[in-house]
C-alpha positions as a printed NumPy array, in Angstrom:
array([[-40.69 , -11.056,  23.296],
       [-38.042,  -9.132,  21.505],
       [-38.897,  -8.372,  17.864],
       [-35.904,  -9.313,  15.583],
       [-35.434,  -7.257,  12.5  ],
       [-32.866,  -7.538,   9.779],
       [-32.22 ,  -5.761,   6.617],
       [-30.19 ,  -8.531,   4.867],
       [-29.533, -12.333,   4.972],
       [-26.867, -14.185,   3.353],
       [-27.478, -17.924,   3.456],
       [-26.407, -21.246,   1.952],
       [-22.839, -20.076,   1.612],
       [-19.24 , -20.99 ,   2.665],
       [-18.497, -18.297,   5.117],
       [-15.099, -18.103,   6.48 ],
       [-15.423, -15.835,   9.457],
       [-11.435, -15.342,  10.353],
       [-12.488, -15.278,  14.091],
       [-10.024, -16.486,  16.388],
       [-10.931, -20.098,  15.8  ],
       [-11.121, -19.531,  11.939],
       [-14.841, -20.911,  12.282],
       [-17.016, -21.647,   9.287],
       [-20.791, -20.998,   8.945],
       [-23.589, -21.238,   6.385],
       [-25.307, -17.841,   7.033],
       [-24.987, -14.469,   8.216],
       [-27.714, -11.852,   9.209],
       [-27.325,  -7.945,   9.037],
       [-29.282,  -5.38 ,  10.867],
       [-28.47 ,  -1.879,   9.933],
       [-24.816,  -1.553,   9.858],
       [-24.041,  -4.572,  11.983],
       [-23.832,  -8.354,  12.082],
       [-26.332,  -9.668,  14.302],
       [-26.042, -13.519,  13.545],
       [-23.693, -15.924,  12.264],
       [-24.161, -19.668,  11.937],
       [-26.496, -22.148,  10.104],
       [-29.112, -21.842,   7.69 ],
       [-31.999, -22.766,   9.995],
       [-30.808, -20.149,  12.292],
       [-31.869, -17.133,  10.363],
       [-35.523, -17.866,  10.213],
       [-36.388, -15.885,  13.233],
       [-34.65 , -12.814,  11.554],
       [-37.024, -12.828,   8.646],
       [-39.395,  -9.718,   8.279],
       [-41.515,  -8.241,   5.614],
       [-38.615,  -5.935,   4.415],
       [-35.642,  -8.547,   4.825],
       [-33.656,  -8.956,   1.612],
       [-32.437, -12.57 ,   1.431],
       [-29.568, -13.679,  -0.71 ],
       [-29.215, -17.279,  -1.621],
       [-25.399, -17.668,  -2.046],
       [-25.689, -21.086,  -3.726],
       [-22.457, -22.467,  -2.166],
       [-20.5  , -18.919,  -2.944],
       [-17.948, -17.863,  -0.562],
       [-18.15 , -14.851,   2.075],
       [-15.151, -13.247,   3.814],
       [-14.642, -10.2  ,   5.989],
       [-13.786,  -7.181,   3.561],
       [-10.265,  -6.936,   2.382],
       [ -8.102,  -4.429,   4.087],
       [ -4.9  ,  -2.877,   2.441],
       [ -2.756,  -1.977,   5.15 ],
       [ -0.377,   0.266,   3.101],
       [ -1.57 ,   2.085,  -0.001],
       [ -1.572,   5.481,  -1.437],
       [ -4.893,   6.435,  -2.556],
       [ -4.066,  10.007,  -2.523],
       [ -1.371,   9.565,  -5.267],
       [ -3.983,   8.236,  -7.621],
       [ -3.893,  11.32 ,  -9.368],
       [ -0.552,  10.174, -10.912],
       [ -2.426,   8.349, -13.377],
       [ -6.124,   9.756, -13.379],
       [ -6.142,  12.766, -15.636],
       [ -2.394,  12.645, -16.09 ],
       [  0.239,  10.738, -18.171],
       [  0.188,   7.345, -17.157],
       [  2.871,   4.782, -17.873],
       [  1.57 ,   2.309, -15.55 ],
       [  1.3  ,  -1.334, -16.851],
       [  3.426,  -0.328, -20.029],
       [  6.489,  -2.316, -20.692],
       [  8.716,  -0.353, -23.271],
       [ 10.291,   2.844, -23.887],
       [  8.524,   2.949, -27.158],
       [  5.202,   2.84 , -25.48 ],
       [  6.322,   5.222, -22.864],
       [  7.2  ,   7.816, -25.715],
       [  3.841,   7.141, -27.666],
       [  1.637,   7.462, -24.25 ],
       [  3.432,  11.002, -23.462],
       [  3.368,  12.165, -26.949],
       [ -0.367,  11.483, -27.116],
       [ -1.223,  13.168, -24.169],
       [  0.791,  16.184, -24.909],
       [ -0.946,  16.41 , -28.194],
       [ -4.298,  16.02 , -26.671],
       [ -3.629,  18.861, -24.099],
       [ -1.647,  21.448, -26.243],
       [ -2.387,  24.318, -24.029],
       [ -1.172,  22.891, -20.8  ],
       [  1.831,  24.934, -19.131],
       [  3.371,  21.857, -17.478],
       [  2.696,  18.052, -17.578],
       [  2.696,  15.514, -14.559],
       [  2.482,  11.768, -14.62 ],
       [  3.524,   8.385, -13.194],
       [  4.281,   4.777, -13.691],
       [  7.701,   4.2  , -15.334],
       [  9.875,   1.402, -14.293],
       [ 13.534,   1.281, -13.412],
       [ 13.761,  -1.992, -15.113],
       [ 13.845,  -0.048, -18.563],
       [ 16.565,   2.299, -17.333],
       [ 19.191,   0.477, -14.883],
       [ 21.62 ,   2.73 , -13.014],
       [ 21.143,   6.168, -13.949],
       [ 17.445,   6.143, -14.843],
       [ 15.573,   7.574, -17.975],
       [ 17.477,  10.56 , -19.528],
       [ 16.109,  13.954, -20.01 ],
       [ 16.833,  14.108, -23.778],
       [ 13.969,  11.475, -24.287],
       [ 11.534,  14.022, -22.8  ],
       [ 13.09 ,  16.929, -24.4  ],
       [ 12.558,  15.455, -27.875],
       [  8.716,  15.382, -27.142],
       [  8.018,  18.374, -24.999],
       [ 11.245,  20.853, -25.438],
       [  9.592,  23.959, -24.245],
       [  7.559,  23.399, -21.037],
       [  8.433,  21.55 , -17.704],
       [  7.384,  17.892, -17.343],
       [  7.874,  15.656, -14.486],
       [  6.955,  11.714, -14.226],
       [  7.342,   9.918, -11.088],
       [  8.494,   6.465, -11.091],
       [  6.036,   3.435, -10.588],
       [  7.444,   3.034,  -6.976],
       [  7.444,   6.666,  -6.071],
       [ 10.981,   7.098,  -5.367],
       [ 12.542,   8.714,  -8.523],
       [ 11.253,  11.3  , -10.681],
       [ 12.   ,  11.76 , -14.652],
       [ 12.324,  15.582, -15.813],
       [ 13.129,  17.35 , -18.955],
       [ 15.778,  19.961, -19.491],
       [ 13.4  ,  22.797, -18.931],
       [ 12.148,  21.568, -15.562],
       [ 15.85 ,  21.214, -14.679],
       [ 16.425,  24.876, -15.655],
       [ 13.418,  26.271, -14.072],
       [ 14.319,  24.522, -10.854],
       [ 18.169,  25.767, -11.294],
       [ 19.623,  22.118, -10.871],
       [ 23.045,  22.217, -12.452],
       [ 26.189,  20.143, -12.254],
       [ 27.119,  22.462,  -9.107],
       [ 23.814,  21.736,  -7.39 ],
       [ 24.77 ,  19.489,  -4.384],
       [ 22.571,  16.357,  -3.583],
       [ 20.131,  16.934,  -0.797],
       [ 20.439,  14.861,   2.216],
       [ 18.58 ,  11.527,   1.627],
       [ 18.387,  12.063,  -2.014],
       [ 20.526,  12.133,  -5.259],
       [ 20.735,  14.031,  -8.774],
       [ 21.775,  11.272, -11.118],
       [ 24.404,  12.709, -13.351],
       [ 26.006,  12.128, -16.673],
       [ 29.175,  10.208, -15.858],
       [ 31.38 ,  12.157, -18.247],
       [ 29.963,  15.804, -17.966],
       [ 28.413,  15.799, -14.517],
       [ 25.374,  17.32 , -15.769],
       [ 22.102,  16.381, -14.475],
       [ 20.941,  13.392, -16.504],
       [ 17.119,  13.841, -15.963],
       [ 16.445,  11.473, -12.918],
       [ 16.039,  12.788,  -9.403],
       [ 15.752,  10.249,  -6.54 ],
       [ 14.096,  10.488,  -2.93 ],
       [ 14.425,  13.871,  -1.315],
       [ 15.873,  15.425,  -4.457],
       [ 12.105,  16.027,  -5.334],
       [ 11.869,  18.866,  -3.142],
       [ 14.185,  20.672,  -5.553],
       [ 11.301,  20.977,  -7.986],
       [  8.97 ,  22.901,  -5.65 ],
       [  7.446,  25.988,  -7.335],
       [  8.239,  24.441, -10.789],
       [  5.549,  21.869, -11.113],
       [  2.42 ,  23.268,  -9.312],
       [  0.334,  21.169,  -6.864],
       [ -2.733,  19.135,  -7.895],
       [ -5.825,  21.06 ,  -7.528],
       [ -8.621,  20.048,  -4.919],
       [-10.681,  18.943,  -7.657],
       [ -8.088,  16.687,  -9.225],
       [ -7.478,  15.163,  -5.897],
       [-10.985,  14.473,  -5.156],
       [-11.612,  12.934,  -8.572],
       [ -8.693,  10.709,  -8.191],
       [ -9.78 ,   9.427,  -4.77 ],
       [-13.102,   8.536,  -6.077],
       [-11.48 ,   6.623,  -8.905],
       [ -9.424,   4.678,  -6.318],
       [-12.532,   4.096,  -4.211],
       [-14.29 ,   2.467,  -7.015],
       [-11.626,   0.349,  -8.024],
       [-11.332,  -0.696,  -4.304],
       [-14.909,  -1.345,  -3.958],
       [-14.626,  -3.708,  -7.119],
       [-11.624,  -5.499,  -5.448],
       [-13.448,  -6.163,  -2.302],
       [-11.217,  -3.754,  -0.164],
       [-13.429,  -2.215,   2.624],
       [-10.563,  -0.121,   4.353],
       [ -7.368,   1.017,   3.07 ],
       [ -4.687,   2.892,   5.073],
       [ -3.031,   5.934,   2.999],
       [  0.556,   5.654,   4.01 ],
       [  1.762,   9.159,   3.032],
       [ -0.585,  12.057,   3.835],
       [  0.155,  15.828,   3.422],
       [ -1.944,  18.689,   4.1  ],
       [ -3.553,  18.555,   0.482],
       [ -4.531,  14.928,   0.719],
       [ -6.098,  15.396,   4.094],
       [ -8.036,  18.491,   2.836],
       [ -9.317,  16.143,  -0.141],
       [-10.304,  13.234,   2.072],
       [-12.034,  15.611,   4.523],
       [-13.84 ,  17.421,   1.743],
       [-15.147,  14.023,   0.378],
       [-16.206,  12.866,   3.945],
       [-18.216,  16.265,   4.489],
       [-19.734,  15.71 ,   1.115],
       [-20.776,  12.095,   1.881],
       [-18.822,  10.696,  -0.789],
       [-16.78 ,   8.268,   1.071],
       [-18.221,   4.79 ,   1.307],
       [-15.381,   2.752,   2.766],
       [-12.739,   3.232,   5.675],
       [ -9.714,   5.318,   5.229],
       [ -7.051,   5.573,   7.852],
       [ -3.823,   7.599,   7.24 ],
       [ -0.141,   8.311,   8.189],
       [  1.294,  11.857,   8.001],
       [  4.528,  12.122,   6.463],
       [  7.253,  13.445,   8.475],
       [ 10.633,  14.853,   7.071],
       [ 14.047,  14.55 ,   8.855],
       [ 15.018,  18.124,   8.099],
       [ 12.092,  19.702,   9.952],
       [ 11.768,  20.008,  13.787],
       [ 10.376,  16.664,  15.307],
       [  8.434,  18.534,  17.803],
       [  6.52 ,  20.872,  15.491],
       [  5.683,  17.919,  13.299],
       [  4.299,  15.936,  16.269],
       [  2.104,  18.883,  17.237],
       [  0.684,  18.756,  13.643],
       [  0.045,  14.987,  13.744],
       [ -1.721,  15.33 ,  17.065],
       [ -3.569,  18.288,  15.942],
       [ -4.628,  16.49 ,  12.615],
       [ -5.743,  13.326,  14.816],
       [ -7.913,  15.371,  16.933],
       [ -9.59 ,  17.053,  13.807],
       [ -9.953,  13.938,  11.389],
       [-12.667,  11.937,  13.262],
       [-15.196,  10.913,  10.451],
       [-15.899,   7.156,  10.744],
       [-14.502,   6.721,   7.133],
       [-11.545,   8.931,   7.394],
       [ -9.018,   9.279,  10.338],
       [ -5.353,   9.987,  11.025],
       [ -3.581,   8.636,  14.105],
       [ -0.094,   7.501,  12.603],
       [  3.228,   9.084,  11.28 ],
       [  5.073,   7.888,   8.39 ],
       [  8.943,   7.518,   8.278],
       [ 10.865,   6.783,   5.308],
       [ 13.952,   5.074,   6.66 ],
       [ 15.558,   4.515,   3.145],
       [ 14.64 ,   4.207,  -0.33 ],
       [ 14.702,   1.376,  -2.866],
       [ 17.06 ,  -1.133,  -4.281],
       [ 16.492,  -0.114,  -7.979],
       [ 17.274,   3.464,  -7.194],
       [ 20.311,   2.596,  -5.217],
       [ 18.901,   4.209,  -2.107],
       [ 17.923,   1.33 ,   0.055],
       [ 20.273,   1.022,   3.226],
       [ 21.959,  -2.336,   3.09 ],
       [ 24.271,  -4.243,   5.712],
       [ 26.61 ,  -5.45 ,   2.829],
       [ 27.456,  -3.328,  -0.169],
       [ 25.493,  -3.278,  -3.495],
       [ 26.763,  -5.819,  -5.965],
       [ 27.31 ,  -3.49 ,  -8.54 ],
       [ 28.921,  -0.82 ,  -6.323],
       [ 31.427,  -2.802,  -3.864],
       [ 31.968,   0.218,  -1.558],
       [ 28.479,   1.403,  -1.388],
       [ 25.712,   0.281,   1.061],
       [ 23.38 ,   3.218,   0.489],
       [ 22.384,   5.68 ,   3.114],
       [ 19.656,   6.216,   5.758],
       [ 17.128,   8.978,   4.833],
       [ 17.161,   9.696,   8.687],
       [ 20.283,   9.719,  10.593],
       [ 19.969,   6.604,  13.223],
       [ 20.404,   8.969,  16.169],
       [ 17.731,  11.429,  14.974],
       [ 15.623,   8.467,  14.274],
       [ 15.825,   7.323,  17.797],
       [ 15.037,  10.603,  19.363],
       [ 11.945,  11.019,  16.838],
       [ 10.377,   7.353,  17.741],
       [ 11.015,   8.298,  21.398],
       [  9.16 ,  11.344,  21.114],
       [  6.235,  10.081,  18.843],
       [  5.687,   6.928,  21.018],
       [  5.589,   9.058,  24.036],
       [  2.897,  10.859,  22.613],
       [  1.001,   7.628,  21.685],
       [  1.531,   8.129,  17.936],
       [  1.58 ,   5.152,  15.852],
       [  4.635,   5.123,  13.601],
       [  4.474,   3.513,  10.139],
       [  7.995,   2.992,   8.6  ],
       [  9.034,   2.514,   5.222],
       [ 11.963,  -0.019,   5.002],
       [ 13.352,  -1.973,   2.264],
       [ 17.151,  -2.672,   3.259],
       [ 18.353,  -4.87 ,   6.01 ],
       [ 20.499,  -2.179,   7.518],
       [ 17.329,   0.137,   7.48 ],
       [ 15.274,  -2.668,   9.201],
       [ 18.108,  -2.831,  11.926],
       [ 18.237,   0.852,  12.649],
       [ 14.382,   1.054,  12.818],
       [ 14.046,  -1.87 ,  15.446],
       [ 17.109,  -0.113,  17.452],
       [ 15.053,   3.117,  17.325],
       [ 11.889,   1.427,  18.428],
       [ 13.931,  -0.439,  21.278],
       [ 14.757,   2.835,  22.548],
       [ 11.202,   3.93 ,  22.482],
       [ 10.146,   0.787,  24.174],
       [ 12.746,   1.159,  27.009],
       [ 12.129,   5.096,  27.487],
       [  8.146,   4.993,  27.389],
       [  5.631,   3.404,  29.632],
       [  4.888,  -0.023,  28.009],
       [  2.002,   0.741,  25.652],
       [ -0.053,  -0.915,  22.879],
       [  1.644,   1.217,  20.229],
       [  1.481,  -1.031,  17.179],
       [  4.102,   0.357,  15.25 ],
       [  4.313,  -0.954,  11.527],
       [  7.284,  -1.63 ,   9.485],
       [  6.609,  -2.217,   5.573],
       [  7.873,  -3.546,   2.448],
       [ 10.947,  -5.675,   4.222],
       [ 12.592,  -6.763,   1.156],
       [ 15.74 ,  -7.899,   3.202],
       [ 15.532,  -8.719,   6.786],
       [ 18.301, -10.57 ,   8.738],
       [ 16.513, -13.51 ,  10.93 ],
       [ 17.911, -12.204,  14.083],
       [ 15.891,  -9.146,  13.493],
       [ 12.874, -10.731,  12.486],
       [ 12.731, -12.112,  16.208],
       [ 12.798,  -8.718,  17.32 ],
       [  9.432,  -7.768,  15.676],
       [  7.826, -10.061,  17.949],
       [  9.754,  -9.011,  21.176],
       [  8.781,  -5.271,  20.523],
       [  5.282,  -5.8  ,  19.241],
       [  5.913,  -4.506,  15.798],
       [  3.565,  -5.426,  12.837],
       [  5.282,  -6.521,   9.665],
       [  3.394,  -5.097,   6.513],
       [  4.505,  -6.826,   3.33 ],
       [  3.286,  -6.748,  -0.129],
       [  2.74 , -10.333,  -1.098],
       [  2.137,  -9.051,  -4.861],
       [  5.982,  -8.856,  -5.065],
       [  7.005, -12.468,  -4.003],
       [  7.895, -13.691,  -7.364],
       [ 10.559, -14.189, -10.148],
       [  9.939, -11.303, -12.739],
       [ 11.699,  -8.709, -14.531],
       [ 12.382,  -6.634, -11.272],
       [ 14.247,  -9.647, -10.049],
       [ 16.229, -10.444, -13.218],
       [ 16.916,  -6.847, -14.296],
       [ 17.538,  -5.15 , -10.846],
       [ 17.437,  -7.38 ,  -7.759],
       [ 20.281,  -9.922,  -9.173],
       [ 22.807,  -7.276, -10.391],
       [ 22.06 ,  -4.746,  -7.541],
       [ 22.027,  -7.416,  -4.73 ],
       [ 23.696, -10.616,  -5.997],
       [ 22.272, -14.09 ,  -6.252],
       [ 22.345, -14.895,  -2.541],
       [ 20.39 , -11.929,  -1.24 ],
       [ 18.029, -11.647,  -4.27 ],
       [ 17.083, -15.494,  -3.661],
       [ 16.081, -14.502,  -0.118],
       [ 13.991, -11.392,  -0.685],
       [ 10.688, -10.632,   1.132],
       [ 10.4  , -13.233,   3.702],
       [  6.784, -13.824,   5.125],
       [  6.768, -17.551,   6.744],
       [  9.63 , -16.623,   8.972],
       [  7.567, -13.878,  10.495],
       [  4.458, -15.926,  10.911],
       [  6.869, -18.581,  12.625],
       [  8.163, -16.025,  15.06 ],
       [  4.619, -15.139,  16.241],
       [  5.023, -11.861,  14.389],
       [  1.34 , -10.043,  13.303],
       [  1.427,  -9.7  ,   9.545],
       [ -1.134,  -7.228,   7.901],
       [ -0.654,  -7.528,   4.092],
       [ -0.716,  -4.396,   1.6  ],
       [ -0.475,  -3.361,  -1.901],
       [  1.486,  -0.158,  -1.854],
       [ -0.862,   1.054,  -4.571],
       [ -0.139,   2.722,  -7.039],
       [  3.146,   0.792,  -6.969],
       [  1.195,  -2.259,  -7.701],
       [ -1.517,  -2.149, -10.247],
       [ -3.949,  -4.06 , -10.19 ],
       [ -4.076,  -4.045,  -6.374],
       [ -6.706,  -6.908,  -6.09 ],
       [ -5.769,  -8.854,  -2.923],
       [ -6.802, -12.15 ,  -4.427],
       [ -3.608, -11.687,  -6.872],
       [ -1.561, -11.295,  -3.683],
       [ -3.03 , -13.961,  -1.789],
       [ -2.159, -16.478,  -4.745],
       [  1.338, -15.133,  -5.142],
       [  1.866, -15.247,  -1.258],
       [  0.836, -18.865,  -1.206],
       [  2.932, -20.025,  -4.324],
       [  5.474, -17.591,  -4.611],
       [  5.006, -17.506,  -8.277],
       [  3.676, -14.928, -10.655],
       [ -0.041, -15.391, -11.834],
       [  1.355, -15.698, -15.104],
       [  3.912, -18.284, -14.745],
       [  6.742, -17.455, -17.108],
       [  9.131, -19.493, -14.826],
       [  9.037, -22.47 , -12.812],
       [ 11.455, -20.92 , -10.625],
       [ 10.191, -19.974,  -7.06 ],
       [ 11.397, -17.177,  -5.082],
       [ 12.281, -18.124,  -1.722],
       [  9.959, -21.261,  -1.539],
       [ 10.528, -21.797,   2.275],
       [  8.606, -18.312,   2.712],
       [  5.266, -19.839,   1.217],
       [  2.491, -18.908,   3.725],
       [ -0.663, -20.69 ,   4.055],
       [ -3.929, -19.687,   2.41 ],
       [ -5.32 , -19.26 ,   6.275],
       [ -2.721, -16.922,   7.008],
       [ -2.652, -14.898,   3.796],
       [ -6.588, -14.198,   4.331],
       [ -6.054, -13.257,   7.888],
       [ -3.278, -10.91 ,   6.872],
       [ -5.56 ,  -9.031,   4.483],
       [ -8.694,  -9.122,   6.916],
       [ -8.451,  -9.284,  10.645],
       [ -4.833,  -8.375,  10.782],
       [ -5.3  ,  -5.361,   8.835],
       [ -7.979,  -4.167,  10.98 ],
       [ -5.82 ,  -4.783,  14.141],
       [ -3.143,  -2.646,  12.444],
       [ -5.53 ,  -0.008,  12.462],
       [ -7.122,  -0.321,  15.995],
       [-10.108,  -1.493,  14.447],
       [-10.081,  -5.164,  15.2  ],
       [-13.2  ,  -4.807,  17.586],
       [-15.235,  -3.37 ,  14.858],
       [-14.329,  -5.139,  11.49 ],
       [-11.709,  -7.458,  10.193],
       [-13.821, -10.766,  10.768],
       [-17.472, -11.515,  10.504],
       [-18.687, -11.805,  14.218],
       [-21.788, -10.889,  16.014],
       [-21.592,  -7.035,  16.96 ],
       [-19.264,  -6.234,  14.47 ],
       [-19.72 ,  -3.803,  11.483],
       [-21.089,  -5.47 ,   8.317],
       [-17.828,  -5.035,   6.205],
       [-18.317,  -8.271,   3.932],
       [-17.497,  -9.684,   0.61 ],
       [-18.816, -12.564,  -1.447],
       [-16.627, -14.542,  -3.788],
       [-17.646, -16.697,  -6.995],
       [-15.804, -19.535,  -5.537],
       [-14.476, -21.174,  -2.437],
       [-10.656, -20.317,  -2.314],
       [-10.29 , -23.502,  -0.258],
       [-11.587, -25.953,  -2.988],
       [ -9.55 , -24.581,  -5.857],
       [ -5.885, -25.053,  -7.109],
       [ -3.624, -22.366,  -5.572],
       [ -2.812, -21.076,  -9.083],
       [ -6.411, -20.142,  -9.814],
       [ -7.071, -18.058,  -6.804],
       [ -6.511, -14.934,  -8.756],
       [ -9.165, -15.663, -11.24 ],
       [-11.724, -15.643,  -8.352],
       [-14.422, -12.734,  -8.791],
       [-15.732, -10.471,  -6.171],
       [-19.631, -10.403,  -6.766],
       [-20.943,  -8.193,  -3.858],
       [-18.851,  -5.663,  -1.483],
       [-20.709,  -4.389,   1.667],
       [-19.515,  -1.808,   4.142],
       [-21.567,  -1.168,   7.199],
       [-23.987,  -3.382,   5.549],
       [-24.305,  -0.935,   2.541],
       [-23.816,  -2.378,  -0.866],
       [-20.972,  -0.528,  -2.538],
       [-20.19 ,  -2.966,  -5.286],
       [-22.276,  -5.681,  -6.961],
       [-21.28 ,  -7.651, -10.139],
       [-23.921,  -7.577, -12.774],
       [-24.157, -11.257, -12.82 ],
       [-25.041, -11.426,  -9.025],
       [-28.476, -10.164,  -9.718],
       [-30.255, -13.51 , -10.026],
       [-29.335, -14.569,  -6.515],
       [-31.462, -12.15 ,  -4.707],
       [-34.863, -13.449,  -3.266]])
């Protein structure tokens, strides 16, 4: 007779497995790092042993661990140990936070930070004079919350030799005073590269500290896998160092950022080399990242029709469409998954055109290319996602009427386009696989339960308005959960290992304090994660969960 042993039994709960049939169970048994039983309370009896830990869930809910299909954990250093403007909502608070940081770090030779919002600085972005008044003698650079704009002072501009005569780089823009033509203090997109050598890179220890801080936040939010969607050599080195030190306790997958002004052949060689080297179970890189356009608030999204406030301007793609096609054909030919940043509807179209070229050129393969953000997409292009096997990666956190909508979307896009931002149900109706994401640190907090509530209601979690953003695009609770679990695993080629609670899969499991299917939709975000397991190992446990252990 085979002796069954288990380390952990969870019983007497509402276990939503997210398998193909969306089955419910009462109990799950974990042995080592794998799930060995899913079923009834009675079925666990044969797995009990002298060292088995039993948790009586007392009706609590169990889900597969959440997967964040597009985030930037390696950018956590923008607010860990640097100037953090995240969650602040006024210029006065920005000035206070910056001044306090400078005062507490008087000997720093330069300053970095992140988190300012374009809603406070429409059109040209924040001015250098604001920073000059606080720190006039040393360089400072603060990236916007969305990562697409940089706020600098006069010293930074001088040391970077950015003047009124400096041309805008391809795919970027230097904001300028409309009267003098002088740089005003905000750099967009690829104009960041003009600062190279002026603001030193983060140290390895800073990067590792920030990644650990992100990991702890993810553990608490029930996230067991995260895809870092913009890796560079320094970020990869930090992840590998933590992996070698056995400090990673969740799965990280990543995309290596490509640039249009560097040879695609050489960049493909880099992606392939890194893919072969980064093989740790908790850190691997198999994808390439391409920014097709920028963002609406920076006027850098690529649109089919002109901006509302600039009737003759549609934005420009960061990648020339023909170069993009060649790159996609080459990447796909090497079986490299491509992760695209796309905001505008024109950017979506040229991306799908490029993928269609790859689809026709190369042998049909399971590429699972992804397009993320998708603020504006034409209905006919949504159908093409399904035809080309492209995964949609939206951020349901953003599906609401808020300050961004009123201060930027409406004046930049006009009422008709602003009202039809961020489709989701249309993708589901078309049979497109959706893997949801946060885009952290653009989104803070990045708790998937917040996104699940907003995705099902199309309202903010603090309802400041009764107006619903694109109500026809509300998705079901089942589909939102699937998008943050099984589909996220699928997007990372890990659906056979994780993403659902099934026998033989890794024990990436979370426990919630209430059943999401039994509460009003506007209370989902109040749900608490009580326990997070990765490979059967506890990485987070709420303090009030102790009493349920037997």
